N, CA, C and O atoms as a Tinker XYZ file with bonds, in Angstrom:
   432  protein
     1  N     -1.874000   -3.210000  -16.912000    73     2
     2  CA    -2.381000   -2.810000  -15.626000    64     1     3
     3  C     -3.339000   -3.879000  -15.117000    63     2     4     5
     4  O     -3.754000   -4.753000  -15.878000    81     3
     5  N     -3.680000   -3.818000  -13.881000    73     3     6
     6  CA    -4.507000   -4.976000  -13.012000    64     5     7
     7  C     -4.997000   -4.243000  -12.337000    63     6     8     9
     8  O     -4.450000   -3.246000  -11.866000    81     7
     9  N     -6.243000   -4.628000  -12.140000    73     7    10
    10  CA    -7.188000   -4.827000  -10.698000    64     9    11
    11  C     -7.513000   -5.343000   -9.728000    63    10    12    13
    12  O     -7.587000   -6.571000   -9.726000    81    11
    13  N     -7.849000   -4.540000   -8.462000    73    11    14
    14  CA    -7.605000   -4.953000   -7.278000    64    13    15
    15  C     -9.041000   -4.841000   -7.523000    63    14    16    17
    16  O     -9.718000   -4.254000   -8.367000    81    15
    17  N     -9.332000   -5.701000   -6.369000    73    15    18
    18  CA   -11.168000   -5.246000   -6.674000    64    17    19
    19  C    -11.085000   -5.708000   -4.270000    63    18    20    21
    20  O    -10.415000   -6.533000   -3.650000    81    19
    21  N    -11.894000   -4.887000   -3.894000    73    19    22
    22  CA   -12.274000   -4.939000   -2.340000    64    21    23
    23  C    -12.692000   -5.847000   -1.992000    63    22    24    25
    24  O    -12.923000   -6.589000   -2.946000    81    23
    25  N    -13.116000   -6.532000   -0.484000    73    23    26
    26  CA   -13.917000   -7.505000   -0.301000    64    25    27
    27  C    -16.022000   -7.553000   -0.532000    63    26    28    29
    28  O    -16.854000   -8.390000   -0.181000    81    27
    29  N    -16.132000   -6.349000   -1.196000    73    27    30
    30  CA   -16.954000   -6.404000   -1.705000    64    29    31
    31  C    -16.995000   -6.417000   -3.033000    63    30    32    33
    32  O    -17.671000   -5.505000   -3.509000    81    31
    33  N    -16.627000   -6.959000   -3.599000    73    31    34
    34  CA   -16.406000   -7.316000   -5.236000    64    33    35
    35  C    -15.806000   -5.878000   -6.133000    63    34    36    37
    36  O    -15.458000   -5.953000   -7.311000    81    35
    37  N    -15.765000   -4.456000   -5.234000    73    35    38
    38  CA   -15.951000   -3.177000   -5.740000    64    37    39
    39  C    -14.130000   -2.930000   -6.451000    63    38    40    41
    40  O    -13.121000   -3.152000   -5.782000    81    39
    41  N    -14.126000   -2.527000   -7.646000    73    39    42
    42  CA   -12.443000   -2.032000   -8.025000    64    41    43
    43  C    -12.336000   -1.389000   -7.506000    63    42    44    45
    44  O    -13.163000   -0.561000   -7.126000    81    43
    45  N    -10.664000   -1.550000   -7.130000    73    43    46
    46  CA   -10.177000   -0.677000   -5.908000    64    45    47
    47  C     -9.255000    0.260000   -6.946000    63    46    48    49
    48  O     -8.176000   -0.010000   -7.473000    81    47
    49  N    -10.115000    1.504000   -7.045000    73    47    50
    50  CA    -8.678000    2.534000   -8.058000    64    49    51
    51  C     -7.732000    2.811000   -7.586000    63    50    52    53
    52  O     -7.589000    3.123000   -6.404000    81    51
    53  N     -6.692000    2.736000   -8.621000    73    51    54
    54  CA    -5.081000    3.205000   -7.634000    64    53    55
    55  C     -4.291000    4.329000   -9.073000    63    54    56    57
    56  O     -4.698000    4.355000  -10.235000    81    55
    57  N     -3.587000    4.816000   -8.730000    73    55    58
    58  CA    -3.147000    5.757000   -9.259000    64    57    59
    59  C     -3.707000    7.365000   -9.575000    63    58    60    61
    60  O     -3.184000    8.213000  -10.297000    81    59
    61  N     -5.092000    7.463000   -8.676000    73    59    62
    62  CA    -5.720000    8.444000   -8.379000    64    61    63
    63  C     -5.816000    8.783000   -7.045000    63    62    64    65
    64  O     -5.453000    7.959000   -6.206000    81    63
    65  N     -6.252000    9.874000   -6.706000    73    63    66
    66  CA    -6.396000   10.230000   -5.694000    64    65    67
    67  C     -8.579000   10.165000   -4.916000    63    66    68    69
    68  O     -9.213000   10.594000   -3.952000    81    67
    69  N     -8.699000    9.759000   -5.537000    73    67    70
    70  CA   -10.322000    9.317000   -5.383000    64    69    71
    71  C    -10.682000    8.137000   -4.770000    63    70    72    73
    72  O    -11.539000    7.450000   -5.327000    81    71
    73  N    -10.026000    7.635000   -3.364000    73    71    74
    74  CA    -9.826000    6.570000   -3.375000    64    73    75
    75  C    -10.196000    6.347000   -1.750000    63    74    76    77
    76  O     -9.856000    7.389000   -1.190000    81    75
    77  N    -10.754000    5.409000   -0.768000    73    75    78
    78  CA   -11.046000    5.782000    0.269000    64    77    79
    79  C     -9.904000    4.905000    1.159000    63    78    80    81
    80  O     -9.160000    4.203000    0.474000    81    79
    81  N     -9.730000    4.885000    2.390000    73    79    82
    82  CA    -8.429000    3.937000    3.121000    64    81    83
    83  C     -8.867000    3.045000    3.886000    63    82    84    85
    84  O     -8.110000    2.428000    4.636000    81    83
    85  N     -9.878000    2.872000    3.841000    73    83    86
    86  CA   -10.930000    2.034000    4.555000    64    85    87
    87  C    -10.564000    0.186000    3.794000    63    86    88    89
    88  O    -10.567000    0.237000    2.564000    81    87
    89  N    -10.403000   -0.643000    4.118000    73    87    90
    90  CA   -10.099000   -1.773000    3.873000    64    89    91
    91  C    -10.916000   -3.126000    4.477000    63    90    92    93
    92  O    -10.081000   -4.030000    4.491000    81    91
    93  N    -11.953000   -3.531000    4.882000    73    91    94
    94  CA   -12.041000   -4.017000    6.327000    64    93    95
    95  C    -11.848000   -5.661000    5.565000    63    94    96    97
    96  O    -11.672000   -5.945000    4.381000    81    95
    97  N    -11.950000   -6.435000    6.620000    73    95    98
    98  CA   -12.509000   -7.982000    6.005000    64    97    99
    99  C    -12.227000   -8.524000    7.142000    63    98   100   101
   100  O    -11.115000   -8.545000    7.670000    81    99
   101  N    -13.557000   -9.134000    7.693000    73    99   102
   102  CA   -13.756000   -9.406000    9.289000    64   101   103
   103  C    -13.573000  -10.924000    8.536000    63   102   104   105
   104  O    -13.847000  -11.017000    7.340000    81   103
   105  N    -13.092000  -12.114000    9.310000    73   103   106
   106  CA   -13.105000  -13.393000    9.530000    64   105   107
   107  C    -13.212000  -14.043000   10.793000    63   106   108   109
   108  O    -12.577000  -13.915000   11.839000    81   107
   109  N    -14.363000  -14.923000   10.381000    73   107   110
   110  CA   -14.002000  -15.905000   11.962000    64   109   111
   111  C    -13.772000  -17.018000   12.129000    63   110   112   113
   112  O    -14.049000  -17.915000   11.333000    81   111
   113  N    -13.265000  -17.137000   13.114000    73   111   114
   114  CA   -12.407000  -18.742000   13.670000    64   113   115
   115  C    -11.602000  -19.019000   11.930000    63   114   116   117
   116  O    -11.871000  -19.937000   11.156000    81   115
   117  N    -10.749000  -18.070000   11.754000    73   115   118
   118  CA    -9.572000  -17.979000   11.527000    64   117   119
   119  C     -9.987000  -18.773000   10.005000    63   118   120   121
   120  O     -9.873000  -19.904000    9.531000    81   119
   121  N    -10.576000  -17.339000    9.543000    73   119   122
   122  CA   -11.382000  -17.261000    7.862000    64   121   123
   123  C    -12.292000  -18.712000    7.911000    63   122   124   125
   124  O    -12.422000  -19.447000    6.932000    81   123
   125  N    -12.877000  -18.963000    9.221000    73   123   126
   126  CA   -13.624000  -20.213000    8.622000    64   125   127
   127  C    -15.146000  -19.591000    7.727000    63   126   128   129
   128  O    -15.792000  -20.191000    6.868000    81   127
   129  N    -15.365000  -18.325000    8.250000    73   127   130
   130  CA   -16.375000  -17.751000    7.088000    64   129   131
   131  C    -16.093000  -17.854000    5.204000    63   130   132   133
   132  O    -16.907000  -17.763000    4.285000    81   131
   133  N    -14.608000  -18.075000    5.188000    73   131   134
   134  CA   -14.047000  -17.679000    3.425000    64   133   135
   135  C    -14.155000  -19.197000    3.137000    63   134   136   137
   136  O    -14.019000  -20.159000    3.893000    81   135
   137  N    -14.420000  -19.127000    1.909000    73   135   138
   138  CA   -14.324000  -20.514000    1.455000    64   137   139
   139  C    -12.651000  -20.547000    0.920000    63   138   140   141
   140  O    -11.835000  -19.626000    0.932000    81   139
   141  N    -12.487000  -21.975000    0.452000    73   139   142
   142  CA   -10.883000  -22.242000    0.132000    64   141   143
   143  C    -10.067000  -21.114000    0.400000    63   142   144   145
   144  O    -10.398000  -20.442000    1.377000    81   143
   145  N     -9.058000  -20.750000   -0.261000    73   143   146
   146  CA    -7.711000  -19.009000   -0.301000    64   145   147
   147  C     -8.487000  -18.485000   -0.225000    63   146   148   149
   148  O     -8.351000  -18.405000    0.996000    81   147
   149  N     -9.482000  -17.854000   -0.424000    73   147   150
   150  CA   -10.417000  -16.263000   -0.383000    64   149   151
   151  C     -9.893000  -15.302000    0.385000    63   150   152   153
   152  O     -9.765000  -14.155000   -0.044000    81   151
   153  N     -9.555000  -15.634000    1.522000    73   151   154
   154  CA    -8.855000  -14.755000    2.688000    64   153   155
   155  C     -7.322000  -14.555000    2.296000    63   154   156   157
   156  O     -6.793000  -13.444000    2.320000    81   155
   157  N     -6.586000  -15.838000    1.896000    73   155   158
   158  CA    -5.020000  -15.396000    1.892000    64   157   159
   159  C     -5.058000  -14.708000    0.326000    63   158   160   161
   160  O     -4.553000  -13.623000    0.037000    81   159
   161  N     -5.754000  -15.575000   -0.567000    73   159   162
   162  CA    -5.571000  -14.326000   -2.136000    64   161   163
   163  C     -6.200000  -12.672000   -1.851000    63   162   164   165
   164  O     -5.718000  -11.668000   -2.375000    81   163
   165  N     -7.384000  -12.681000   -0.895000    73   163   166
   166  CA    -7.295000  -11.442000   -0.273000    64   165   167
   167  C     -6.572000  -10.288000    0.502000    63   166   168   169
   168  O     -6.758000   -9.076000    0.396000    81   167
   169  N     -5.495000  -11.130000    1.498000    73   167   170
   170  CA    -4.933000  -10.607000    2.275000    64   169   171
   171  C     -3.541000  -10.055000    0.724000    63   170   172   173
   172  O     -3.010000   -8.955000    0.566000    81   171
   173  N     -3.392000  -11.209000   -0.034000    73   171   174
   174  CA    -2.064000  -10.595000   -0.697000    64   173   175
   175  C     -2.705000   -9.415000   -1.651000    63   174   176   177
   176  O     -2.261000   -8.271000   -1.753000    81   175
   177  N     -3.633000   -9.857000   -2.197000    73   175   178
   178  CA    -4.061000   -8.370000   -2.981000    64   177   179
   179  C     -3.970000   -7.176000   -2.206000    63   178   180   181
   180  O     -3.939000   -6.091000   -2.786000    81   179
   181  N     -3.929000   -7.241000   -1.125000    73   179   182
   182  CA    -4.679000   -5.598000   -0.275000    64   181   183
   183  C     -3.173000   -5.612000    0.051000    63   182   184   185
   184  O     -2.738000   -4.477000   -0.145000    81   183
   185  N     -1.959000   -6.664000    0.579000    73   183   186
   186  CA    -0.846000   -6.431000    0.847000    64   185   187
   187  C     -0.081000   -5.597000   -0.611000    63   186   188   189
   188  O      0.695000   -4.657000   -0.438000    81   187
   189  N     -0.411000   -6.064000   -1.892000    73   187   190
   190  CA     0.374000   -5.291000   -2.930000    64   189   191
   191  C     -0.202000   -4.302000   -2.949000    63   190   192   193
   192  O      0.430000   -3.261000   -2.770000    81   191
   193  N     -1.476000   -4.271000   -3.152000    73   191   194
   194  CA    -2.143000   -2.759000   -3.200000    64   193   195
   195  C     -1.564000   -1.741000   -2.374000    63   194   196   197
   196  O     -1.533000   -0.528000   -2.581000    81   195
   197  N     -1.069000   -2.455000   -1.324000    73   195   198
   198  CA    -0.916000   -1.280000    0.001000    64   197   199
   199  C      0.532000   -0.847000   -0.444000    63   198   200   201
   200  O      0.790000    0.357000   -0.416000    81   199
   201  N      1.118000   -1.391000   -0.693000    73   199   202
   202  CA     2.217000   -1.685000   -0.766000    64   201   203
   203  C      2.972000   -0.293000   -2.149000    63   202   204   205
   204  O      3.970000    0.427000   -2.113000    81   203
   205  N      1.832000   -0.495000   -3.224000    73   203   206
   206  CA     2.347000    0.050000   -4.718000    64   205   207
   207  C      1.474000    1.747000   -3.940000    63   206   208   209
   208  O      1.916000    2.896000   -3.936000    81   207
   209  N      0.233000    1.232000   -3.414000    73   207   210
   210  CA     0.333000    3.145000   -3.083000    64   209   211
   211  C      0.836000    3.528000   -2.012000    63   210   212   213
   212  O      0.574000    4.698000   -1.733000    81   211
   213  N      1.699000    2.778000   -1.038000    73   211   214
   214  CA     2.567000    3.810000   -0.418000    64   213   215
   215  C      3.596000    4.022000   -1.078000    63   214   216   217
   216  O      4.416000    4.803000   -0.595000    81   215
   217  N      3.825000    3.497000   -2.170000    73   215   218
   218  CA     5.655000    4.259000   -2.904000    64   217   219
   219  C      4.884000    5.332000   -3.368000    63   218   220   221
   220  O      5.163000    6.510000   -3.147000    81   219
   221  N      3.735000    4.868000   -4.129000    73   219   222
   222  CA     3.433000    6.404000   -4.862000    64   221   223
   223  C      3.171000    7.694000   -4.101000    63   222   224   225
   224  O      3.235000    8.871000   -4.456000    81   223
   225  N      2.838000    7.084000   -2.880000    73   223   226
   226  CA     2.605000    8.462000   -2.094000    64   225   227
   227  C      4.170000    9.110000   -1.903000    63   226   228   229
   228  O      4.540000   10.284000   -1.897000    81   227
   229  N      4.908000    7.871000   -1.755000    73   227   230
   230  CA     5.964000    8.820000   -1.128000    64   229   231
   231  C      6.843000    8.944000   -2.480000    63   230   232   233
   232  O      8.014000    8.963000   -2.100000    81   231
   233  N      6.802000    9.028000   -3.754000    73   231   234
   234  CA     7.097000    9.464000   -4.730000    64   233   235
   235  C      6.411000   11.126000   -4.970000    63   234   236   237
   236  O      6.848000   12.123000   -5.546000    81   235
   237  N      5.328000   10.881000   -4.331000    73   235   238
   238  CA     4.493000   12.533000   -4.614000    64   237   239
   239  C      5.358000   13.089000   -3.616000    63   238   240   241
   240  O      6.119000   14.002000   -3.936000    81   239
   241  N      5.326000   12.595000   -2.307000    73   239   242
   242  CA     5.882000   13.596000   -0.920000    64   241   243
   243  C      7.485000   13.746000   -1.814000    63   242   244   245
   244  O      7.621000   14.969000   -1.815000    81   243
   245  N      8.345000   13.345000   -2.323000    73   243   246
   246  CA     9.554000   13.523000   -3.099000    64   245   247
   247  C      9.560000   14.332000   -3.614000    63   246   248   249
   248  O     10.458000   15.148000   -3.406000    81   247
   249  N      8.375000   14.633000   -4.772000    73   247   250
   250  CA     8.370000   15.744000   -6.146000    64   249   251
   251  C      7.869000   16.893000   -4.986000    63   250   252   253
   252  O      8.455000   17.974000   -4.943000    81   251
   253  N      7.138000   16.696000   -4.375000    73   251   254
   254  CA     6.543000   17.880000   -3.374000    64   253   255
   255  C      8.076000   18.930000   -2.584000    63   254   256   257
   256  O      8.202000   20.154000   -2.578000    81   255
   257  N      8.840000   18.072000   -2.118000    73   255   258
   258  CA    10.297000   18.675000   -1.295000    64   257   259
   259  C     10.822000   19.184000   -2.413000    63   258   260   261
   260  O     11.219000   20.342000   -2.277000    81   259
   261  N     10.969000   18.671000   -3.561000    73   259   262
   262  CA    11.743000   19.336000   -4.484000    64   261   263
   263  C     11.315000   20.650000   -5.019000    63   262   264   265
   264  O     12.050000   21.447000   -5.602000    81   263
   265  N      9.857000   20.821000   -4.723000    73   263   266
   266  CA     8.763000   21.917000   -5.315000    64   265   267
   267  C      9.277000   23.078000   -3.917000    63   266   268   269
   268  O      9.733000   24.218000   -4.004000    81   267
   269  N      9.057000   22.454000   -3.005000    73   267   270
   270  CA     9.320000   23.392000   -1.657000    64   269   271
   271  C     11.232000   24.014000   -1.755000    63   270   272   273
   272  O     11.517000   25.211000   -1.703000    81   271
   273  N     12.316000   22.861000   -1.902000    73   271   274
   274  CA    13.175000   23.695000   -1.767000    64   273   275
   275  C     13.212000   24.388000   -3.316000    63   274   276   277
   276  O     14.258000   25.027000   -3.425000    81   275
   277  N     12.631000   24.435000   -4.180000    73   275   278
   278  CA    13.183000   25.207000   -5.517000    64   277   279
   279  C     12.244000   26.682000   -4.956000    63   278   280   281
   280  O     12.458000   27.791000   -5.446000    81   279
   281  N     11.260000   26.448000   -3.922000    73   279   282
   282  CA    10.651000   27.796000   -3.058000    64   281   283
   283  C     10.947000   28.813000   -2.511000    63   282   284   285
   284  O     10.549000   29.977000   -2.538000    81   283
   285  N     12.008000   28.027000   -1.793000    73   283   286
   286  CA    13.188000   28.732000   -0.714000    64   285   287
   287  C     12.683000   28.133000   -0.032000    63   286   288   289
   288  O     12.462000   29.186000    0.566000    81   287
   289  N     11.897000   26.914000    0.964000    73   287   290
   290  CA    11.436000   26.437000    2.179000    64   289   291
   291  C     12.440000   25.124000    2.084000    63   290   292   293
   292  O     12.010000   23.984000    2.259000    81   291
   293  N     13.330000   25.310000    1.894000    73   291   294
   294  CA    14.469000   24.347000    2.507000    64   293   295
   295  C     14.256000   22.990000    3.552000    63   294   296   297
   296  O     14.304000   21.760000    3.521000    81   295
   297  N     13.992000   24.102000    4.478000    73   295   298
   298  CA    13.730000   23.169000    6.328000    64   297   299
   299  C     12.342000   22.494000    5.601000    63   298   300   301
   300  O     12.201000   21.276000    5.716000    81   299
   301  N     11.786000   22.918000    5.196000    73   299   302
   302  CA     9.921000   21.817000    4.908000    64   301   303
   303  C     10.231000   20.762000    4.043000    63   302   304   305
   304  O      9.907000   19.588000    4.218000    81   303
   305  N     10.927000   21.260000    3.020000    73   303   306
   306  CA    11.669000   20.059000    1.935000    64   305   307
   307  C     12.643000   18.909000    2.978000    63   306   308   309
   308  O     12.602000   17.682000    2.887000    81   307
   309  N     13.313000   19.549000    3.749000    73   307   310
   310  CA    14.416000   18.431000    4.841000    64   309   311
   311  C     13.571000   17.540000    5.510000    63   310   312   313
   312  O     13.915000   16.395000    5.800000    81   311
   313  N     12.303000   18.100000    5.807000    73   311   314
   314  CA    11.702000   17.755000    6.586000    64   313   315
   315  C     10.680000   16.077000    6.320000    63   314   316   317
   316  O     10.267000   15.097000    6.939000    81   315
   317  N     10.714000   16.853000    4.592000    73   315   318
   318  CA     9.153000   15.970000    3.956000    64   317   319
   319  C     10.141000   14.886000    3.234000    63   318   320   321
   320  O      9.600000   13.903000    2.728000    81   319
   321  N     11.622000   15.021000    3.156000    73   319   322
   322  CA    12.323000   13.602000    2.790000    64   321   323
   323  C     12.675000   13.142000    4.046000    63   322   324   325
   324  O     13.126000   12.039000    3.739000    81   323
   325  N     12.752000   13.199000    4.912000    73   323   326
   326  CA    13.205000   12.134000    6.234000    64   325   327
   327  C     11.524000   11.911000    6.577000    63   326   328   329
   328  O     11.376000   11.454000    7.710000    81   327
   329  N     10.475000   12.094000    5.976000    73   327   330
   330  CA     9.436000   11.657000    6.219000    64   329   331
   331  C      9.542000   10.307000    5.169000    63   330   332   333
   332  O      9.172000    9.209000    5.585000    81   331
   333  N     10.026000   10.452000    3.899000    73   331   334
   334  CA     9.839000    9.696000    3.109000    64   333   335
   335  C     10.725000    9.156000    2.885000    63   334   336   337
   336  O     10.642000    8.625000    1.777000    81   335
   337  N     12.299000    8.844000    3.744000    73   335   338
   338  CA    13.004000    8.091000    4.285000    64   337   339
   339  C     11.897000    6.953000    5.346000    63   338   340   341
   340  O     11.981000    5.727000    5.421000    81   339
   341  N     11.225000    7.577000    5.832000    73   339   342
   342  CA    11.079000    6.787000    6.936000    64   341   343
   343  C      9.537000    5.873000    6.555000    63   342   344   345
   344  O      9.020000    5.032000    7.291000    81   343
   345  N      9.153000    6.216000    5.535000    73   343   346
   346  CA     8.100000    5.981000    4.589000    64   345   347
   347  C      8.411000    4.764000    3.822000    63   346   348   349
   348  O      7.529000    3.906000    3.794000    81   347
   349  N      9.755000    4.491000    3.056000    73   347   350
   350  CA    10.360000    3.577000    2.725000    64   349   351
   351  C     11.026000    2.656000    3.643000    63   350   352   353
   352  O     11.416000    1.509000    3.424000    81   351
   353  N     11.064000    3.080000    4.289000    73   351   354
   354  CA    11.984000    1.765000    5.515000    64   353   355
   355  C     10.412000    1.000000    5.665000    63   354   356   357
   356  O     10.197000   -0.101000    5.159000    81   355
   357  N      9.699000    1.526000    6.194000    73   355   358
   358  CA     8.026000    0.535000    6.038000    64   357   359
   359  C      7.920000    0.055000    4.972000    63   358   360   361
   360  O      7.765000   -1.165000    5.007000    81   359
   361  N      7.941000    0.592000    3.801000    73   359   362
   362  CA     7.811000    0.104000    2.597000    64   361   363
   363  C      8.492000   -1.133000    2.311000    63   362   364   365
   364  O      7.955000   -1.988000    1.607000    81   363
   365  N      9.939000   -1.329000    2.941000    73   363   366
   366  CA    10.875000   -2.332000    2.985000    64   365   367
   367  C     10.138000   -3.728000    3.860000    63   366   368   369
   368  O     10.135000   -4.930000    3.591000    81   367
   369  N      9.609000   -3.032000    4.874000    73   367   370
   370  CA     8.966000   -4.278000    5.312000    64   369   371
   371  C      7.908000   -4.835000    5.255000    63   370   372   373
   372  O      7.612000   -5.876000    5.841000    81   371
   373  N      6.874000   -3.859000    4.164000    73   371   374
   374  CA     5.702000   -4.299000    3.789000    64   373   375
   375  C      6.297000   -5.262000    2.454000    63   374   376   377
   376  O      5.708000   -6.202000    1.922000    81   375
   377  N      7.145000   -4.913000    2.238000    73   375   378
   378  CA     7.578000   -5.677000    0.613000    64   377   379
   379  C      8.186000   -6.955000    1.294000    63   378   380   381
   380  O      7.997000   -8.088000    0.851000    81   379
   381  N      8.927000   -6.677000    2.404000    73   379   382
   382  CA     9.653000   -8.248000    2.884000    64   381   383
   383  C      8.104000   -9.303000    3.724000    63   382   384   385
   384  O      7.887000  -10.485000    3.991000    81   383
   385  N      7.593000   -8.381000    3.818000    73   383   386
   386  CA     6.248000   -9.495000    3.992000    64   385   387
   387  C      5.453000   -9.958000    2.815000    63   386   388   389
   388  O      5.143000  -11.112000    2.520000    81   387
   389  N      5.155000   -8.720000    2.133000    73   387   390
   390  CA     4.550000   -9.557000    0.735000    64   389   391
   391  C      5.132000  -10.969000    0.430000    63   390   392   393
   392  O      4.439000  -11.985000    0.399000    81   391
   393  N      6.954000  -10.918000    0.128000    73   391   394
   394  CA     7.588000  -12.015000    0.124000    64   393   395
   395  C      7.121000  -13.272000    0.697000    63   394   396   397
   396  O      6.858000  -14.351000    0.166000    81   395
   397  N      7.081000  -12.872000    1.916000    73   395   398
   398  CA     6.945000  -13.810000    3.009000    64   397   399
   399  C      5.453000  -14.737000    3.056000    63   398   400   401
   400  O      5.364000  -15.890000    3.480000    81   399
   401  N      4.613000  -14.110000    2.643000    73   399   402
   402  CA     3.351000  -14.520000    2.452000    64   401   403
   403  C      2.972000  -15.120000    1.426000    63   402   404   405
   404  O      2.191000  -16.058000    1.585000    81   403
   405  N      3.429000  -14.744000    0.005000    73   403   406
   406  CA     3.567000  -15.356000   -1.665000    64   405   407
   407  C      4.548000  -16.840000   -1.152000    63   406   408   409
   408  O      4.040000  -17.905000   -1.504000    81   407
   409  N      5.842000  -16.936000   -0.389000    73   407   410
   410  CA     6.064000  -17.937000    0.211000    64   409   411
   411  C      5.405000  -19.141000    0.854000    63   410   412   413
   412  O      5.683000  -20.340000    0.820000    81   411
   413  N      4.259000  -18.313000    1.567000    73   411   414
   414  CA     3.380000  -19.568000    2.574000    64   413   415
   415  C      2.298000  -20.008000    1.672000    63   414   416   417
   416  O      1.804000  -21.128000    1.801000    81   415
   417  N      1.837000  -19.031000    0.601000    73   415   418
   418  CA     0.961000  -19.602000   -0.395000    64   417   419
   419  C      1.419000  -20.925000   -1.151000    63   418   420   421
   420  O      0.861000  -21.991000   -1.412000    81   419
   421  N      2.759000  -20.354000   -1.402000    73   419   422
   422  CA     3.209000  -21.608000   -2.817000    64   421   423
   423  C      3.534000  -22.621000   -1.972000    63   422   424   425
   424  O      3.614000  -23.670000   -2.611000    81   423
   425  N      3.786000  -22.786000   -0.661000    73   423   426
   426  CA     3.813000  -23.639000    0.190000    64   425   427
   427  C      2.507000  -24.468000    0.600000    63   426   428   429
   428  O      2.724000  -25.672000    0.731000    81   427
   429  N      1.554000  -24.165000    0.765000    73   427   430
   430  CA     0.207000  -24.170000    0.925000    64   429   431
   431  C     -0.592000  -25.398000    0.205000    63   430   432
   432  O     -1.817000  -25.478000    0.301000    81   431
């Protein structure tokens, strides 16, 4: 396992639910505040981070529909996987950017 740690040096927990969504990291004139990568090894940490807890969320919203139709709430279960259809299609393009960015690094 690894750590993400915030732009305040703070570990960022993941696989709990104790966790706040708050992210910020102000830069100016285009990270001239960060010294060397600080900003792009930043931006990719918070991009995987973001990235590994939205599957998990929508791995919970999954086990959750399955909990609802074994209920009898059918329509709420239909409902909470075309949420998490549509949860993964983002997911697809947060992951095709991660790509894209680990790209401009090794380029860099």
């Amino acid at each position: 396992m690894h750590l993400l740690y915030d732009e305040n040096g703070n570990p960022i927990p993941h696989g709990t639910h104790e966790h706040e969504h708050t992210h910020e990291h102000h830069c100016e004139n285009s990270c001239g505040s960060c010294e060397g990568s600080t900003c792009k090894d930043e931006n990719l940490a918070l991009l995987t981070y973001m990235l590994q807890h939205n599957e998990h969320h929508a791995a919970e919203l999954d086990e959750m529909a399955d909990k609802l139709e074994k209920s009898g709430m059918a329509d709420a279960a239909r409902q909470i996987r075309e949420g998490v259809s549509d949860f993964q299609k983002g997911n697809m393009r947060l992951s095709l950017a991660l790509t894209l960015v680990k790209e401009h690094l090794k380029e860099a």
